[in-house]
PDB file of C-alpha atoms in Angstrom:
ATOM      1  CA  GLN A 154     108.547  -1.832 141.452  1.00 90.00           C
ATOM      2  CA  VAL A 155     105.152  -1.519 140.550  1.00 90.00           C
ATOM      3  CA  GLN A 156     102.954   1.272 141.925  1.00 92.00           C
ATOM      4  CA  LEU A 157      99.801   2.542 141.631  1.00 95.00           C
ATOM      5  CA  VAL A 158      98.278   5.774 143.213  1.00 96.00           C
ATOM      6  CA  GLU A 159      94.940   6.549 143.602  1.00 96.00           C
ATOM      7  CA  SER A 160      94.113  10.642 143.628  1.00 97.00           C
ATOM      8  CA  GLY A 161      90.678  12.632 143.537  1.00 97.00           C
ATOM      9  CA  GLY A 162      89.190  11.915 146.922  1.00 97.00           C
ATOM     10  CA  GLY A 163      88.137  14.156 149.136  1.00 97.00           C
ATOM     11  CA  LEU A 164      84.763  15.052 150.860  1.00 98.00           C
ATOM     12  CA  VAL A 165      81.577  16.104 148.955  1.00 98.00           C
ATOM     13  CA  GLN A 166      77.940  16.696 149.785  1.00 98.00           C
ATOM     14  CA  PRO A 167      75.504  14.433 148.658  1.00 98.00           C
ATOM     15  CA  GLY A 168      74.416  14.827 145.257  1.00 98.00           C
ATOM     16  CA  GLY A 169      78.228  15.846 143.953  1.00 98.00           C
ATOM     17  CA  SER A 170      80.770  14.515 141.575  1.00 98.00           C
ATOM     18  CA  LEU A 171      84.105  13.538 142.105  1.00 98.00           C
ATOM     19  CA  ARG A 172      87.091  12.132 139.882  1.00 98.00           C
ATOM     20  CA  LEU A 173      89.463   9.497 141.042  1.00 98.00           C
ATOM     21  CA  SER A 174      92.548   8.785 138.874  1.00 98.00           C
ATOM     22  CA  CYS A 175      94.734   5.765 139.209  1.00 97.00           C
ATOM     23  CA  SER A 176      98.287   6.520 137.767  1.00 96.00           C
ATOM     24  CA  GLY A 177     100.792   3.569 137.205  1.00 91.00           C
ATOM     25  CA  SER A 178     104.576   3.421 137.346  1.00 90.00           C
ATOM     26  CA  GLY A 179     106.478   0.441 136.427  1.00 92.00           C
ATOM     27  CA  VAL A 180     103.325  -1.088 135.074  1.00 90.00           C
ATOM     28  CA  THR A 181     101.812  -0.159 131.619  1.00 90.00           C
ATOM     29  CA  LEU A 182      98.366  -0.331 132.456  1.00 91.00           C
ATOM     30  CA  ASP A 183      97.142  -0.517 128.892  1.00 88.00           C
ATOM     31  CA  ASN A 184      98.094  -4.525 129.087  1.00 90.00           C
ATOM     32  CA  TYR A 185      95.953  -4.679 132.087  1.00 94.00           C
ATOM     33  CA  PRO A 186      91.890  -4.454 132.799  1.00 95.00           C
ATOM     34  CA  VAL A 187      91.580  -1.897 135.748  1.00 97.00           C
ATOM     35  CA  GLY A 188      89.228  -2.389 138.484  1.00 97.00           C
ATOM     36  CA  TRP A 189      88.005  -0.154 141.168  1.00 98.00           C
ATOM     37  CA  PHE A 190      86.827  -1.306 144.198  1.00 98.00           C
ATOM     38  CA  ARG A 191      85.802   0.351 147.654  1.00 98.00           C
ATOM     39  CA  GLN A 192      85.599  -0.528 151.365  1.00 98.00           C
ATOM     40  CA  VAL A 193      84.266   0.456 154.696  1.00 97.00           C
ATOM     41  CA  PRO A 194      85.314  -0.758 157.985  1.00 94.00           C
ATOM     42  CA  GLY A 195      84.220  -4.211 158.945  1.00 95.00           C
ATOM     43  CA  LYS A 196      83.101  -5.227 155.622  1.00 96.00           C
ATOM     44  CA  GLU A 197      84.597  -6.893 152.802  1.00 97.00           C
ATOM     45  CA  ARG A 198      86.309  -4.999 150.062  1.00 97.00           C
ATOM     46  CA  GLU A 199      83.814  -5.015 147.117  1.00 97.00           C
ATOM     47  CA  SER A 200      83.820  -4.371 143.457  1.00 97.00           C
ATOM     48  CA  VAL A 201      82.546  -0.853 141.876  1.00 98.00           C
ATOM     49  CA  ALA A 202      83.788  -1.196 138.486  1.00 97.00           C
ATOM     50  CA  CYS A 203      86.156  -2.925 135.651  1.00 97.00           C
ATOM     51  CA  ILE A 204      87.090  -1.712 132.391  1.00 96.00           C
ATOM     52  CA  SER A 205      88.862  -3.724 129.889  1.00 94.00           C
ATOM     53  CA  VAL A 206      91.832  -3.138 127.927  1.00 92.00           C
ATOM     54  CA  ASP A 207      89.552  -1.600 125.406  1.00 90.00           C
ATOM     55  CA  GLY A 208      87.610   0.218 127.233  1.00 91.00           C
ATOM     56  CA  ASP A 209      84.559  -1.677 127.965  1.00 94.00           C
ATOM     57  CA  ALA A 210      83.402  -0.729 131.420  1.00 96.00           C
ATOM     58  CA  TYR A 211      80.979  -3.127 133.934  1.00 97.00           C
ATOM     59  CA  TYR A 212      79.711  -1.737 136.605  1.00 97.00           C
ATOM     60  CA  ALA A 213      78.365  -3.193 140.309  1.00 97.00           C
ATOM     61  CA  ALA A 214      74.612  -2.399 140.334  1.00 97.00           C
ATOM     62  CA  SER A 215      75.166  -0.040 143.165  1.00 97.00           C
ATOM     63  CA  VAL A 216      76.703   2.562 141.094  1.00 98.00           C
ATOM     64  CA  LYS A 217      75.583   1.836 137.335  1.00 98.00           C
ATOM     65  CA  GLY A 218      74.516   4.875 135.944  1.00 98.00           C
ATOM     66  CA  ARG A 219      76.038   7.365 138.064  1.00 98.00           C
ATOM     67  CA  PHE A 220      79.814   6.060 137.940  1.00 98.00           C
ATOM     68  CA  THR A 221      81.706   5.780 134.595  1.00 98.00           C
ATOM     69  CA  ALA A 222      84.929   4.032 134.703  1.00 98.00           C
ATOM     70  CA  SER A 223      87.664   5.177 131.719  1.00 97.00           C
ATOM     71  CA  ARG A 224      91.034   5.138 130.837  1.00 96.00           C
ATOM     72  CA  ASP A 225      94.132   7.043 129.055  1.00 93.00           C
ATOM     73  CA  ASN A 226      96.590   4.154 128.070  1.00 88.00           C
ATOM     74  CA  ALA A 227      99.075   7.261 126.311  1.00 90.00           C
ATOM     75  CA  LYS A 228      99.006   8.727 129.607  1.00 92.00           C
ATOM     76  CA  ASN A 229      99.082   5.366 131.961  1.00 93.00           C
ATOM     77  CA  ILE A 230      95.744   6.559 133.588  1.00 96.00           C
ATOM     78  CA  ALA A 231      92.560   5.428 134.707  1.00 97.00           C
ATOM     79  CA  TYR A 232      89.658   7.272 135.879  1.00 98.00           C
ATOM     80  CA  LEU A 233      86.632   6.696 138.024  1.00 98.00           C
ATOM     81  CA  GLN A 234      84.218   9.462 137.523  1.00 98.00           C
ATOM     82  CA  MET A 235      81.174   9.643 140.544  1.00 98.00           C
ATOM     83  CA  ASP A 236      78.655  11.770 139.951  1.00 98.00           C
ATOM     84  CA  ASN A 237      75.079  11.874 142.297  1.00 98.00           C
ATOM     85  CA  LEU A 238      77.121  10.739 145.289  1.00 98.00           C
ATOM     86  CA  LYS A 239      75.137   8.967 148.068  1.00 98.00           C
ATOM     87  CA  PRO A 240      76.224   8.939 151.631  1.00 98.00           C
ATOM     88  CA  GLU A 241      76.841   5.040 151.066  1.00 97.00           C
ATOM     89  CA  ASP A 242      79.204   5.597 148.807  1.00 98.00           C
ATOM     90  CA  THR A 243      81.403   6.774 151.467  1.00 98.00           C
ATOM     91  CA  ALA A 244      84.341   4.310 151.508  1.00 98.00           C
ATOM     92  CA  VAL A 245      88.200   3.901 150.810  1.00 98.00           C
ATOM     93  CA  TYR A 246      88.317   3.488 146.716  1.00 98.00           C
ATOM     94  CA  TYR A 247      91.411   1.390 145.429  1.00 98.00           C
ATOM     95  CA  CYS A 248      92.187   0.797 142.075  1.00 98.00           C
ATOM     96  CA  ALA A 249      93.584  -2.696 141.106  1.00 97.00           C
ATOM     97  CA  ALA A 250      95.789  -3.732 137.709  1.00 96.00           C
ATOM     98  CA  ALA A 251      93.966  -7.161 136.921  1.00 95.00           C
ATOM     99  CA  TYR A 252      94.753 -10.109 135.802  1.00 93.00           C
ATOM    100  CA  PRO A 253      93.478 -10.826 132.093  1.00 85.00           C
ATOM    101  CA  GLY A 254      90.740 -13.099 132.174  1.00 84.00           C
ATOM    102  CA  VAL A 255      86.932 -13.236 132.153  1.00 83.00           C
ATOM    103  CA  ARG A 256      85.323  -9.741 130.588  1.00 83.00           C
ATOM    104  CA  GLY A 257      84.099  -7.637 133.128  1.00 84.00           C
ATOM    105  CA  VAL A 258      85.533  -9.525 135.861  1.00 87.00           C
ATOM    106  CA  CYS A 259      88.559  -7.941 137.278  1.00 93.00           C
ATOM    107  CA  ALA A 260      91.011 -10.280 139.743  1.00 94.00           C
ATOM    108  CA  PRO A 261      93.664  -8.068 140.604  1.00 95.00           C
ATOM    109  CA  ARG A 262      97.126  -8.181 140.594  1.00 96.00           C
ATOM    110  CA  TYR A 263      98.503  -5.164 141.513  1.00 96.00           C
ATOM    111  CA  TRP A 264      96.838  -2.681 143.908  1.00 97.00           C
ATOM    112  CA  GLY A 265      96.922   1.085 144.845  1.00 96.00           C
ATOM    113  CA  LEU A 266      97.194   2.459 148.310  1.00 95.00           C
ATOM    114  CA  GLY A 267      93.478   4.116 148.453  1.00 97.00           C
ATOM    115  CA  THR A 268      92.050   7.028 148.824  1.00 98.00           C
ATOM    116  CA  GLN A 269      89.402   8.160 150.701  1.00 98.00           C
ATOM    117  CA  VAL A 270      85.909   9.341 149.966  1.00 98.00           C
ATOM    118  CA  THR A 271      83.550  10.905 152.053  1.00 98.00           C
ATOM    119  CA  VAL A 272      79.848  11.753 151.432  1.00 98.00           C
ATOM    120  CA  SER A 273      78.219  13.876 153.872  1.00 96.00           C
ATOM    121  CA  PRO A 274      76.058  17.182 154.211  1.00 94.00           C
TER     122      PRO A 274
END
């Protein structure tokens, strides 16, 4: 059974940092691009970052320069380092193992359960 679990969310002040982790079981993440998405109530889930199998990362304009996606294939974990967080980054963050396809575009195949990130004074 495929399972992705995010961790590392929480409450942080504006300007602070968090590192999200996405660990996989029943799936070998190094076979998949990994996408990071976020969703706030009442809005569609949006793509934040997409990291290719070989480690090239692509970002939404809203987070470029502040977020860094990476992966450790040996540990079967992907990461999203989030720096200089803003209140508008508040959302539930999801990771997804994506179908191979266009580089930089992560079409999710398997979803994680999500982790809450709240940025507030």
